[in-house]
mmCIF file of C-alpha atoms and ligand atoms in Angstrom:
data_model
loop_
_atom_site.group_PDB
_atom_site.id
_atom_site.type_symbol
_atom_site.label_atom_id
_atom_site.label_comp_id
_atom_site.label_asym_id
_atom_site.label_seq_id
_atom_site.Cartn_x
_atom_site.Cartn_y
_atom_site.Cartn_z
ATOM 1 C CA MET A 22 22.759 21.021 7.434
ATOM 2 C CA ASN A 23 20.717 18.237 5.777
ATOM 3 C CA GLN A 24 16.875 18.876 6.213
ATOM 4 C CA HIS A 25 14.424 16.074 7.181
ATOM 5 C CA VAL A 26 10.925 15.284 6.921
ATOM 6 C CA LEU A 27 8.938 12.951 9.592
ATOM 7 C CA VAL A 28 6.884 10.838 7.742
ATOM 8 C CA LEU A 29 3.985 9.271 9.738
ATOM 9 C CA ASN A 30 1.553 6.250 8.753
ATOM 10 C CA CYS A 31 -0.732 5.983 11.645
ATOM 11 C CA GLY A 32 -2.966 3.009 11.565
ATOM 12 C CA SER A 33 -5.705 2.029 14.248
ATOM 13 C CA SER A 34 -3.206 0.491 16.700
ATOM 14 C CA SER A 35 0.177 1.293 15.215
ATOM 15 C CA ILE A 36 2.351 4.297 14.139
ATOM 16 C CA LYS A 37 5.088 3.758 11.604
ATOM 17 C CA PHE A 38 7.499 6.601 11.346
ATOM 18 C CA ALA A 39 10.505 7.394 9.452
ATOM 19 C CA ILE A 40 12.938 10.571 9.314
ATOM 20 C CA ILE A 41 13.788 11.050 5.645
ATOM 21 C CA ASP A 42 16.471 13.392 4.061
ATOM 22 C CA ALA A 43 14.690 15.668 2.083
ATOM 23 C CA LYS A 44 17.054 15.777 -0.653
ATOM 24 C CA SER A 45 18.460 12.334 -0.915
ATOM 25 C CA GLY A 46 15.877 10.066 0.665
ATOM 26 C CA ASP A 47 18.521 8.752 3.196
ATOM 27 C CA THR A 48 16.522 7.388 6.212
ATOM 28 C CA PRO A 49 18.882 7.718 9.315
ATOM 29 C CA LEU A 50 16.041 6.865 11.736
ATOM 30 C CA GLN A 51 12.608 4.612 11.397
ATOM 31 C CA GLY A 52 10.441 2.667 13.728
ATOM 32 C CA ILE A 53 6.997 1.446 14.601
ATOM 33 C CA ALA A 54 4.927 2.059 17.796
ATOM 34 C CA GLU A 55 2.532 -1.148 17.773
ATOM 35 C CA ASN A 56 -0.064 -2.550 20.015
ATOM 36 C CA LEU A 57 -1.425 0.804 20.805
ATOM 37 C CA GLY A 58 -4.606 0.489 23.002
ATOM 38 C CA ALA A 59 -3.319 -2.930 24.213
ATOM 39 C CA THR A 60 -1.487 -3.765 27.421
ATOM 40 C CA ASN A 61 1.763 -4.880 25.222
ATOM 41 C CA GLY A 62 2.650 -1.453 23.485
ATOM 42 C CA LEU A 63 5.852 -1.387 22.133
ATOM 43 C CA LEU A 64 7.967 1.410 20.236
ATOM 44 C CA ARG A 65 10.807 0.016 18.078
ATOM 45 C CA TYR A 66 13.112 1.976 16.269
ATOM 46 C CA ALA A 67 16.602 1.585 14.386
ATOM 47 C CA PHE A 68 18.976 4.359 14.210
ATOM 48 C CA ARG A 69 21.080 3.493 11.338
ATOM 49 C CA GLN A 70 21.595 -0.330 11.940
ATOM 50 C CA GLU A 71 21.183 0.080 15.853
ATOM 51 C CA LYS A 72 17.811 -1.168 16.891
ATOM 52 C CA THR A 73 16.212 -0.155 20.278
ATOM 53 C CA ILE A 74 12.942 -1.376 21.652
ATOM 54 C CA ILE A 75 10.831 0.589 24.505
ATOM 55 C CA GLU A 76 8.000 -0.544 26.238
ATOM 56 C CA LEU A 77 4.846 1.759 25.993
ATOM 57 C CA PRO A 78 2.556 2.196 28.957
ATOM 58 C CA ASP A 79 -0.535 0.093 29.078
ATOM 59 C CA ASN A 80 -3.439 1.387 26.624
ATOM 60 C CA ALA A 81 -1.050 3.743 25.241
ATOM 61 C CA SER A 82 -2.802 6.306 22.761
ATOM 62 C CA HIS A 83 -1.383 7.804 19.579
ATOM 63 C CA LYS A 84 -0.877 10.821 21.611
ATOM 64 C CA ASP A 85 1.124 8.895 24.236
ATOM 65 C CA ALA A 86 3.294 7.092 21.169
ATOM 66 C CA LEU A 87 3.831 10.310 19.504
ATOM 67 C CA SER A 88 5.366 11.750 22.624
ATOM 68 C CA ASN A 89 7.776 9.004 22.988
ATOM 69 C CA ILE A 90 8.551 9.212 19.349
ATOM 70 C CA GLY A 91 9.306 12.755 20.097
ATOM 71 C CA ALA A 92 11.198 11.577 23.078
ATOM 72 C CA VAL A 93 13.307 9.461 20.790
ATOM 73 C CA LEU A 94 13.915 12.366 18.370
ATOM 74 C CA ASN A 95 15.423 14.160 21.410
ATOM 75 C CA LYS A 96 17.986 12.031 21.810
ATOM 76 C CA PHE A 97 19.158 12.675 18.299
ATOM 77 C CA ASP A 98 19.501 16.340 18.859
ATOM 78 C CA GLU A 99 20.648 17.106 15.273
ATOM 79 C CA LEU A 100 17.879 15.190 13.488
ATOM 80 C CA HIS A 101 15.213 16.701 15.639
ATOM 81 C CA SER A 102 16.643 20.284 14.973
ATOM 82 C CA SER A 103 16.839 19.411 11.399
ATOM 83 C CA LEU A 104 13.273 18.493 10.920
ATOM 84 C CA ILE A 105 11.196 20.909 8.375
ATOM 85 C CA ALA A 106 7.817 19.273 7.955
ATOM 86 C CA VAL A 107 5.391 16.355 9.070
ATOM 87 C CA GLY A 108 4.146 14.147 6.112
ATOM 88 C CA HIS A 109 0.983 11.743 7.140
ATOM 89 C CA ARG A 110 -0.219 8.917 4.866
ATOM 90 C CA VAL A 111 -3.788 9.192 4.333
ATOM 91 C CA VAL A 112 -5.571 6.307 3.048
ATOM 92 C CA GLN A 113 -8.914 7.716 1.843
ATOM 93 C CA GLY A 114 -9.103 11.227 0.141
ATOM 94 C CA GLY A 115 -12.312 10.389 -1.727
ATOM 95 C CA GLU A 116 -12.857 12.923 -4.694
ATOM 96 C CA VAL A 117 -12.228 15.894 -2.457
ATOM 97 C CA PHE A 118 -8.206 15.450 -2.366
ATOM 98 C CA THR A 119 -6.829 15.136 -5.787
ATOM 99 C CA HIS A 120 -3.422 15.797 -4.611
ATOM 100 C CA ALA A 121 -1.391 16.105 -1.338
ATOM 101 C CA CYS A 122 -2.339 19.286 0.879
ATOM 102 C CA LEU A 123 -1.296 21.306 4.032
ATOM 103 C CA ILE A 124 -3.164 20.240 6.681
ATOM 104 C CA ASP A 125 -5.416 23.117 8.647
ATOM 105 C CA ASP A 126 -8.538 22.757 10.395
ATOM 106 C CA THR A 127 -10.819 22.328 7.180
ATOM 107 C CA VAL A 128 -8.588 19.744 5.759
ATOM 108 C CA LYS A 129 -8.648 17.971 9.177
ATOM 109 C CA GLU A 130 -12.645 17.906 9.169
ATOM 110 C CA GLN A 131 -12.640 16.572 5.331
ATOM 111 C CA ILE A 132 -10.396 13.657 6.283
ATOM 112 C CA ARG A 133 -12.383 12.886 9.483
ATOM 113 C CA ASP A 134 -15.739 13.081 7.148
ATOM 114 C CA LEU A 135 -13.964 10.723 4.884
ATOM 115 C CA ALA A 136 -13.850 8.231 7.613
ATOM 116 C CA LYS A 137 -17.497 6.960 6.883
ATOM 117 C CA MET A 138 -15.719 5.068 3.798
ATOM 118 C CA ALA A 139 -12.400 3.912 5.483
ATOM 119 C CA PRO A 140 -13.485 4.022 9.297
ATOM 120 C CA LEU A 141 -10.621 2.302 10.536
ATOM 121 C CA HIS A 142 -7.826 4.366 8.757
ATOM 122 C CA ASN A 143 -8.953 7.835 8.568
ATOM 123 C CA LEU A 144 -10.094 8.139 12.102
ATOM 124 C CA ALA A 145 -6.621 7.044 13.024
ATOM 125 C CA HIS A 146 -4.970 9.170 10.610
ATOM 126 C CA VAL A 147 -6.914 12.294 12.448
ATOM 127 C CA ALA A 148 -5.672 10.813 15.736
ATOM 128 C CA GLY A 149 -2.325 10.759 14.385
ATOM 129 C CA ILE A 150 -2.336 14.328 12.852
ATOM 130 C CA GLU A 151 -3.805 15.713 15.966
ATOM 131 C CA SER A 152 -1.080 14.067 17.924
ATOM 132 C CA ALA A 153 1.660 15.181 15.865
ATOM 133 C CA GLN A 154 0.550 18.864 15.706
ATOM 134 C CA ALA A 155 0.497 18.785 19.512
ATOM 135 C CA ALA A 156 3.805 17.158 19.591
ATOM 136 C CA PHE A 157 5.470 19.098 16.677
ATOM 137 C CA PRO A 158 3.470 22.448 16.945
ATOM 138 C CA GLU A 159 6.282 24.573 14.954
ATOM 139 C CA LEU A 160 6.283 22.152 11.848
ATOM 140 C CA PRO A 161 3.839 22.451 8.769
ATOM 141 C CA GLN A 162 2.137 18.909 8.567
ATOM 142 C CA VAL A 163 0.970 17.726 5.077
ATOM 143 C CA ALA A 164 -1.328 14.898 4.149
ATOM 144 C CA VAL A 165 -0.479 12.773 1.231
ATOM 145 C CA PHE A 166 -3.519 10.490 0.116
ATOM 146 C CA ASP A 167 -3.180 6.755 -1.209
ATOM 147 C CA THR A 168 -6.293 7.478 -3.627
ATOM 148 C CA ALA A 169 -4.744 10.549 -5.179
ATOM 149 C CA PHE A 170 -2.842 8.857 -7.886
ATOM 150 C CA PHE A 171 -6.009 7.086 -9.148
ATOM 151 C CA GLN A 172 -7.668 10.489 -10.024
ATOM 152 C CA THR A 173 -6.939 9.851 -13.472
ATOM 153 C CA LEU A 174 -9.244 6.828 -13.802
ATOM 154 C CA PRO A 175 -11.840 7.428 -16.431
ATOM 155 C CA LYS A 176 -15.090 7.505 -15.426
ATOM 156 C CA HIS A 177 -16.541 4.482 -17.057
ATOM 157 C CA VAL A 178 -13.680 2.713 -15.101
ATOM 158 C CA TYR A 179 -14.320 4.207 -11.598
ATOM 159 C CA LEU A 180 -18.162 3.628 -11.625
ATOM 160 C CA TYR A 181 -19.996 0.463 -10.491
ATOM 161 C CA ALA A 182 -23.032 -0.547 -12.604
ATOM 162 C CA LEU A 183 -25.148 0.292 -9.915
ATOM 163 C CA PRO A 184 -27.856 2.970 -9.895
ATOM 164 C CA TYR A 185 -26.147 6.401 -10.917
ATOM 165 C CA SER A 186 -27.892 7.937 -7.895
ATOM 166 C CA LEU A 187 -25.421 5.949 -5.582
ATOM 167 C CA TYR A 188 -22.699 7.626 -6.727
ATOM 168 C CA GLU A 189 -24.416 11.252 -7.267
ATOM 169 C CA GLN A 190 -25.938 11.040 -3.552
ATOM 170 C CA TYR A 191 -23.129 9.107 -1.665
ATOM 171 C CA GLY A 192 -20.074 8.958 -3.879
ATOM 172 C CA ILE A 193 -19.992 5.140 -4.189
ATOM 173 C CA ARG A 194 -17.439 4.473 -6.975
ATOM 174 C CA LYS A 195 -13.782 2.753 -6.980
ATOM 175 C CA PHE A 196 -11.108 4.874 -5.550
ATOM 176 C CA GLY A 197 -8.014 2.657 -5.629
ATOM 177 C CA PHE A 198 -5.336 2.332 -2.703
ATOM 178 C CA HIS A 199 -1.379 2.009 -2.435
ATOM 179 C CA GLY A 200 -0.998 4.959 -4.890
ATOM 180 C CA SER A 201 2.168 6.076 -3.456
ATOM 181 C CA SER A 202 3.638 2.605 -4.064
ATOM 182 C CA HIS A 203 2.494 2.337 -7.579
ATOM 183 C CA TYR A 204 3.433 5.765 -8.479
ATOM 184 C CA PHE A 205 6.965 5.174 -6.843
ATOM 185 C CA VAL A 206 7.606 1.911 -8.883
ATOM 186 C CA SER A 207 6.156 2.980 -11.982
ATOM 187 C CA ARG A 208 8.584 6.137 -12.383
ATOM 188 C CA GLU A 209 11.388 3.737 -11.186
ATOM 189 C CA ALA A 210 10.453 1.403 -14.184
ATOM 190 C CA ALA A 211 10.457 4.195 -16.738
ATOM 191 C CA LYS A 212 13.952 5.168 -15.253
ATOM 192 C CA ARG A 213 15.248 1.506 -16.006
ATOM 193 C CA LEU A 214 13.539 1.404 -19.229
ATOM 194 C CA ASN A 215 15.272 4.621 -20.140
ATOM 195 C CA LYS A 216 11.883 6.245 -21.241
ATOM 196 C CA ASN A 217 10.025 9.126 -20.044
ATOM 197 C CA ILE A 218 6.960 8.116 -18.016
ATOM 198 C CA GLU A 219 4.398 9.320 -20.417
ATOM 199 C CA GLU A 220 5.793 6.906 -22.912
ATOM 200 C CA CYS A 221 5.341 4.110 -20.841
ATOM 201 C CA ASN A 222 2.837 1.357 -20.514
ATOM 202 C CA LEU A 223 3.091 -0.662 -17.285
ATOM 203 C CA ILE A 224 1.272 -3.152 -15.035
ATOM 204 C CA THR A 225 2.215 -2.494 -11.357
ATOM 205 C CA ALA A 226 1.514 -5.392 -8.829
ATOM 206 C CA HIS A 227 1.828 -4.577 -5.273
ATOM 207 C CA LEU A 228 1.742 -7.665 -3.183
ATOM 208 C CA GLY A 229 1.993 -7.509 0.441
ATOM 209 C CA ASN A 230 -0.566 -8.138 3.330
ATOM 210 C CA GLY A 231 -2.935 -6.011 1.155
ATOM 211 C CA CYS A 232 -2.512 -6.533 -2.607
ATOM 212 C CA SER A 233 -3.364 -4.356 -5.591
ATOM 213 C CA ILE A 234 -2.471 -4.056 -9.494
ATOM 214 C CA THR A 235 -2.618 -0.975 -11.336
ATOM 215 C CA ALA A 236 -2.927 -0.480 -14.971
ATOM 216 C CA ILE A 237 -0.836 2.624 -16.330
ATOM 217 C CA LYS A 238 -1.125 3.766 -19.964
ATOM 218 C CA LYS A 239 1.213 6.400 -21.161
ATOM 219 C CA GLY A 240 2.340 7.047 -17.468
ATOM 220 C CA ILE A 241 -1.198 7.587 -16.203
ATOM 221 C CA ALA A 242 -3.348 5.241 -14.083
ATOM 222 C CA VAL A 243 -6.318 3.882 -16.148
ATOM 223 C CA ASP A 244 -7.352 1.065 -13.682
ATOM 224 C CA THR A 245 -6.813 -0.449 -10.505
ATOM 225 C CA SER A 246 -7.751 -3.550 -8.627
ATOM 226 C CA MET A 247 -8.854 -1.927 -5.256
ATOM 227 C CA GLY A 248 -11.970 -0.129 -5.263
ATOM 228 C CA PHE A 249 -14.555 1.796 -2.736
ATOM 229 C CA THR A 250 -12.630 0.064 -0.231
ATOM 230 C CA PRO A 251 -8.891 -1.891 -0.048
ATOM 231 C CA LEU A 252 -11.195 -5.124 -0.135
ATOM 232 C CA GLU A 253 -11.844 -5.712 -3.955
ATOM 233 C CA GLY A 254 -9.605 -7.165 -6.578
ATOM 234 C CA LEU A 255 -6.615 -9.675 -5.863
ATOM 235 C CA VAL A 256 -6.448 -12.463 -3.101
ATOM 236 C CA MET A 257 -4.712 -10.842 -0.117
ATOM 237 C CA GLY A 258 -3.312 -12.093 3.383
ATOM 238 C CA THR A 259 -6.852 -12.014 5.142
ATOM 239 C CA ARG A 260 -9.084 -10.326 2.451
ATOM 240 C CA CYS A 261 -11.170 -12.001 0.112
ATOM 241 C CA GLY A 262 -10.781 -9.608 -2.995
ATOM 242 C CA ASP A 263 -13.543 -10.167 -5.854
ATOM 243 C CA ILE A 264 -16.313 -12.343 -4.878
ATOM 244 C CA ASP A 265 -20.140 -12.409 -5.944
ATOM 245 C CA PRO A 266 -21.533 -9.339 -3.799
ATOM 246 C CA SER A 267 -24.659 -11.824 -3.352
ATOM 247 C CA ILE A 268 -22.563 -13.869 -1.028
ATOM 248 C CA ALA A 269 -22.795 -10.923 1.381
ATOM 249 C CA THR A 270 -26.531 -10.650 1.425
ATOM 250 C CA TYR A 271 -26.918 -14.514 1.559
ATOM 251 C CA MET A 272 -24.721 -14.646 4.442
ATOM 252 C CA ILE A 273 -27.090 -11.898 6.111
ATOM 253 C CA GLU A 274 -30.433 -13.349 4.981
ATOM 254 C CA GLN A 275 -29.957 -17.231 5.121
ATOM 255 C CA LEU A 276 -26.956 -17.731 7.695
ATOM 256 C CA ASP A 277 -27.869 -15.032 10.341
ATOM 257 C CA TYR A 278 -24.851 -13.103 9.882
ATOM 258 C CA SER A 279 -24.717 -9.302 10.825
ATOM 259 C CA ALA A 280 -23.360 -6.786 8.468
ATOM 260 C CA ALA A 281 -20.302 -6.333 10.809
ATOM 261 C CA GLN A 282 -19.744 -10.405 10.957
ATOM 262 C CA VAL A 283 -19.747 -10.264 7.100
ATOM 263 C CA SER A 284 -17.334 -7.419 6.694
ATOM 264 C CA SER A 285 -14.934 -8.820 9.564
ATOM 265 C CA LEU A 286 -14.855 -12.326 7.627
ATOM 266 C CA MET A 287 -14.108 -10.763 4.395
ATOM 267 C CA ASN A 288 -11.494 -8.337 5.653
ATOM 268 C CA LYS A 289 -10.078 -10.466 8.474
ATOM 269 C CA ASP A 290 -10.781 -14.197 8.067
ATOM 270 C CA SER A 291 -10.408 -14.891 4.276
ATOM 271 C CA GLY A 292 -7.525 -14.591 1.359
ATOM 272 C CA LEU A 293 -4.650 -16.783 1.978
ATOM 273 C CA GLN A 294 -5.534 -17.243 5.918
ATOM 274 C CA GLY A 295 -9.132 -18.219 4.943
ATOM 275 C CA ILE A 296 -8.310 -20.647 2.584
ATOM 276 C CA SER A 297 -5.085 -22.355 3.970
ATOM 277 C CA GLN A 298 -6.760 -22.307 7.670
ATOM 278 C CA LEU A 299 -3.169 -21.722 8.674
ATOM 279 C CA THR A 300 -1.852 -18.264 8.262
ATOM 280 C CA ASN A 301 -1.888 -15.204 5.879
ATOM 281 C CA ASP A 302 2.072 -15.388 5.535
ATOM 282 C CA CYS A 303 2.995 -15.933 2.186
ATOM 283 C CA ARG A 304 6.395 -17.218 3.203
ATOM 284 C CA ALA A 305 5.037 -19.631 5.617
ATOM 285 C CA LEU A 306 2.645 -20.904 3.080
ATOM 286 C CA GLU A 307 5.142 -21.644 0.718
ATOM 287 C CA ASP A 308 7.167 -23.722 3.457
ATOM 288 C CA GLU A 309 3.970 -25.676 4.137
ATOM 289 C CA GLN A 310 3.289 -26.260 0.445
ATOM 290 C CA ALA A 311 6.866 -27.657 0.227
ATOM 291 C CA LYS A 312 6.002 -29.949 2.895
ATOM 292 C CA GLY A 313 3.127 -31.182 1.494
ATOM 293 C CA ASN A 314 0.450 -29.407 3.050
ATOM 294 C CA GLU A 315 -2.674 -29.323 0.463
ATOM 295 C CA GLN A 316 -4.292 -26.324 1.888
ATOM 296 C CA ALA A 317 -1.276 -24.107 1.644
ATOM 297 C CA LYS A 318 -1.205 -25.224 -1.968
ATOM 298 C CA LEU A 319 -4.771 -24.270 -2.642
ATOM 299 C CA ALA A 320 -4.356 -20.693 -1.201
ATOM 300 C CA LEU A 321 -1.080 -20.054 -3.013
ATOM 301 C CA ASP A 322 -2.675 -21.448 -6.451
ATOM 302 C CA MET A 323 -5.747 -19.256 -5.885
ATOM 303 C CA PHE A 324 -3.551 -16.171 -5.296
ATOM 304 C CA ILE A 325 -1.598 -16.654 -8.366
ATOM 305 C CA TYR A 326 -4.637 -17.612 -10.500
ATOM 306 C CA ARG A 327 -6.259 -14.281 -9.625
ATOM 307 C CA LEU A 328 -2.987 -12.502 -10.116
ATOM 308 C CA VAL A 329 -2.828 -13.980 -13.746
ATOM 309 C CA LYS A 330 -6.367 -13.100 -14.639
ATOM 310 C CA TYR A 331 -5.820 -9.288 -13.738
ATOM 311 C CA ILE A 332 -2.620 -9.131 -15.648
ATOM 312 C CA GLY A 333 -4.304 -10.459 -18.601
ATOM 313 C CA SER A 334 -6.837 -8.032 -18.511
ATOM 314 C CA TYR A 335 -4.571 -5.090 -18.041
ATOM 315 C CA LEU A 336 -2.827 -6.395 -20.880
ATOM 316 C CA ALA A 337 -5.715 -6.090 -22.913
ATOM 317 C CA VAL A 338 -6.720 -2.618 -21.619
ATOM 318 C CA ILE A 339 -3.105 -0.641 -21.727
ATOM 319 C CA GLY A 340 -2.146 -1.800 -25.246
ATOM 320 C CA PRO A 341 1.579 -2.778 -25.863
ATOM 321 C CA LEU A 342 3.159 -3.235 -22.566
ATOM 322 C CA ASP A 343 6.688 -1.628 -21.583
ATOM 323 C CA ALA A 344 6.955 -3.534 -18.302
ATOM 324 C CA LEU A 345 5.377 -5.359 -15.683
ATOM 325 C CA VAL A 346 6.756 -4.578 -12.196
ATOM 326 C CA PHE A 347 6.396 -6.547 -8.844
ATOM 327 C CA THR A 348 6.611 -5.027 -5.401
ATOM 328 C CA GLY A 349 5.527 -5.253 -1.872
ATOM 329 C CA GLY A 350 6.661 -7.817 0.580
ATOM 330 C CA ILE A 351 5.549 -10.791 -1.524
ATOM 331 C CA GLY A 352 6.410 -9.008 -4.984
ATOM 332 C CA GLU A 353 9.872 -8.212 -3.594
ATOM 333 C CA ASN A 354 10.702 -11.367 -2.145
ATOM 334 C CA SER A 355 8.741 -14.283 -3.446
ATOM 335 C CA SER A 356 10.601 -15.877 -6.507
ATOM 336 C CA TYR A 357 7.898 -18.585 -6.109
ATOM 337 C CA ILE A 358 4.912 -16.061 -6.800
ATOM 338 C CA ARG A 359 6.795 -14.375 -9.544
ATOM 339 C CA GLU A 360 7.763 -17.597 -11.303
ATOM 340 C CA GLN A 361 4.524 -19.389 -10.913
ATOM 341 C CA THR A 362 2.460 -16.004 -12.297
ATOM 342 C CA ILE A 363 4.838 -15.651 -15.205
ATOM 343 C CA ILE A 364 4.823 -19.248 -16.345
ATOM 344 C CA GLN A 365 1.080 -18.993 -16.892
ATOM 345 C CA LEU A 366 1.533 -15.691 -18.892
ATOM 346 C CA GLY A 367 4.383 -17.363 -21.201
ATOM 347 C CA HIS A 368 1.659 -17.087 -24.403
ATOM 348 C CA LEU A 369 1.655 -13.256 -23.789
ATOM 349 C CA GLY A 370 5.319 -12.805 -24.217
ATOM 350 C CA LEU A 371 6.514 -12.809 -20.719
ATOM 351 C CA ALA A 372 9.078 -15.425 -19.558
ATOM 352 C CA ILE A 373 11.181 -15.350 -16.312
ATOM 353 C CA ASP A 374 15.081 -15.829 -15.853
ATOM 354 C CA ASP A 375 15.300 -18.228 -13.099
ATOM 355 C CA THR A 376 18.765 -17.166 -12.143
ATOM 356 C CA LEU A 377 17.905 -13.344 -12.007
ATOM 357 C CA ASN A 378 14.459 -14.105 -10.352
ATOM 358 C CA SER A 379 16.048 -16.162 -7.417
ATOM 359 C CA GLU A 380 18.763 -13.389 -7.040
ATOM 360 C CA ILE A 381 16.527 -10.324 -7.045
ATOM 361 C CA ARG A 382 15.117 -10.494 -3.483
ATOM 362 C CA PHE A 383 15.424 -8.892 0.106
ATOM 363 C CA GLY A 384 15.571 -5.246 -1.085
ATOM 364 C CA ARG A 385 17.118 -5.574 -4.370
ATOM 365 C CA SER A 386 15.674 -4.320 -7.429
ATOM 366 C CA GLY A 387 16.112 -5.449 -11.017
ATOM 367 C CA LEU A 388 14.870 -7.171 -14.138
ATOM 368 C CA ILE A 389 13.928 -10.867 -13.677
ATOM 369 C CA SER A 390 12.929 -11.471 -17.043
ATOM 370 C CA SER A 391 14.589 -13.418 -19.863
ATOM 371 C CA LYS A 392 16.261 -12.101 -23.040
ATOM 372 C CA HIS A 393 12.988 -13.149 -24.915
ATOM 373 C CA SER A 394 10.377 -11.473 -22.628
ATOM 374 C CA LYS A 395 8.677 -8.134 -22.354
ATOM 375 C CA PRO A 396 10.923 -6.563 -19.349
ATOM 376 C CA ILE A 397 9.549 -7.651 -15.764
ATOM 377 C CA TYR A 398 11.139 -5.970 -12.920
ATOM 378 C CA THR A 399 10.952 -6.369 -9.118
ATOM 379 C CA ILE A 400 11.411 -3.009 -7.719
ATOM 380 C CA ALA A 401 11.461 -2.284 -3.941
ATOM 381 C CA THR A 402 8.899 0.128 -3.093
ATOM 382 C CA ASN A 403 9.449 3.474 -1.102
ATOM 383 C CA GLU A 404 6.192 4.971 0.061
ATOM 384 C CA GLU A 405 7.752 7.049 2.663
ATOM 385 C CA TRP A 406 10.080 8.757 0.001
ATOM 386 C CA VAL A 407 7.222 9.679 -2.043
ATOM 387 C CA ILE A 408 5.357 11.072 0.861
ATOM 388 C CA ALA A 409 8.542 12.713 2.103
ATOM 389 C CA LYS A 410 8.800 14.712 -1.481
ATOM 390 C CA GLU A 411 5.170 15.459 -1.517
ATOM 391 C CA THR A 412 5.259 17.011 1.995
ATOM 392 C CA ILE A 413 8.169 19.238 0.723
ATOM 393 C CA ASN A 414 6.275 19.895 -2.315
ATOM 394 C CA TYR A 415 2.888 21.234 -0.346
ATOM 395 C CA ALA A 416 4.340 22.403 3.017
ATOM 396 C CA PHE A 417 5.884 25.441 1.566
ATOM 397 C CA LYS A 418 3.644 26.218 -1.537
ATOM 398 C CA ALA A 419 2.812 29.819 -1.465
HETATM 399 P P1 ADP B 507 1.993 -4.934 4.560
HETATM 400 O O1 ADP B 507 0.998 -4.934 3.398
HETATM 401 O O2 ADP B 507 1.518 -5.070 5.732
HETATM 402 O O3 ADP B 507 3.225 -3.740 4.563
HETATM 403 P P2 ADP B 507 4.501 -6.479 3.325
HETATM 404 O O4 ADP B 507 4.470 -5.686 2.208
HETATM 405 O O5 ADP B 507 5.583 -6.535 4.687
HETATM 406 O O6 ADP B 507 3.009 -6.410 4.120
HETATM 407 O O7 ADP B 507 4.241 -8.026 2.984
HETATM 408 C C1 ADP B 507 3.889 -9.074 4.003
HETATM 409 C C2 ADP B 507 4.146 -10.287 2.999
HETATM 410 O O8 ADP B 507 5.355 -10.614 2.328
HETATM 411 C C3 ADP B 507 3.862 -11.547 3.947
HETATM 412 O O9 ADP B 507 2.991 -12.525 3.246
HETATM 413 C C4 ADP B 507 5.051 -12.248 3.909
HETATM 414 O O10 ADP B 507 5.177 -13.799 4.150
HETATM 415 C C5 ADP B 507 5.770 -11.867 2.500
HETATM 416 N N1 ADP B 507 7.122 -12.234 2.456
HETATM 417 C C6 ADP B 507 8.054 -11.561 2.804
HETATM 418 N N2 ADP B 507 9.291 -12.143 2.561
HETATM 419 C C7 ADP B 507 8.847 -13.249 1.782
HETATM 420 C C8 ADP B 507 9.705 -14.221 1.430
HETATM 421 N N3 ADP B 507 11.315 -14.280 1.332
HETATM 422 N N4 ADP B 507 9.053 -15.168 0.806
HETATM 423 C C9 ADP B 507 7.751 -15.034 0.262
HETATM 424 N N5 ADP B 507 7.107 -14.345 1.228
HETATM 425 C C10 ADP B 507 7.754 -13.160 1.721
#
């Protein structure tokens, strides 16, 4: 019988889950429990192609959601009995976790402790881990960290030019996020290039609601755009990315914002949403731009410009490029963003093939560059598969 891993991604108000075949990566069942803690909680799942929606009780907790997920699994008896481990995505592993690990009480405490640097994410992960331990007490549980892939960043890259004591005393440094995605697409790109990953210089752009870009030299992450938190770097759906840090102090000192208001504004009301004053949704902005909406165009132009700037700077860092990779909801689907980005990089040896670019969308992966260009790929990411494989690696380590 095939063995499966339950992969959980617990956010503050949602739990994404997937049952993944430990050998093939086949995903027979996946779903999301959403609006937890609110009155309109829902559990949606798809078994193969068959979709189901269940209403959750008002103010459902992570524990309620996981016992409902357990009940769904019970319906598919063979799947439930084939589960061998649970893998948890954990956003912030700090400097404590350089790789995935089996969860025990100490690990749980360390993840909770790291919540001071990622309060929304890590506290939700701990709630998810505890609920999963209660729902599946017989299964080993493994934490897989977003930050682990960036442990190879050199010190002169991960430090901010602040007093060194801030790093020594409080651990303030760049961590990087979306590690499982950058890891997955970089390895897939190496396969397509027919090279060992250790021979590859790559730039991987994960463009979704959150966006990050990573410079990979000889298979190793040497720089990435997200920082101490997932706020730094590219323009995102609702996050501003790079700004002059003095804007935060100006808003507090001169405009009477509280620190919490500044944080909320930069995380939730900025980016594509803030500039367009319409939506954080890239596809909707492309539609609005086509109708002549100037704010939508400005938001997309800013998104593309920041991306071009990062690609240019990472080209300078990694040496001769083997491939540029797009992934994430925007990277995998928006032929417009890909095309407009590459047009601006023509003088650096990159060129798009219009036909390939329009064809490679909606979960398809493939080359989108022209014959005369360095290779550019769109690769559908699969973070859950990375988490499942890491879970198997660490659940049964002696
Ligand atoms: P998350 O970071 O929340 O996982 P996703 O990776 O699903 O987000 O990316 C969501 C983004 O992908 C949204 O901005 C959405 O508009 C964009 N997107 C999805 N499909 C398309 C499309 N066909 N064209 C342009 N953008 C798209």
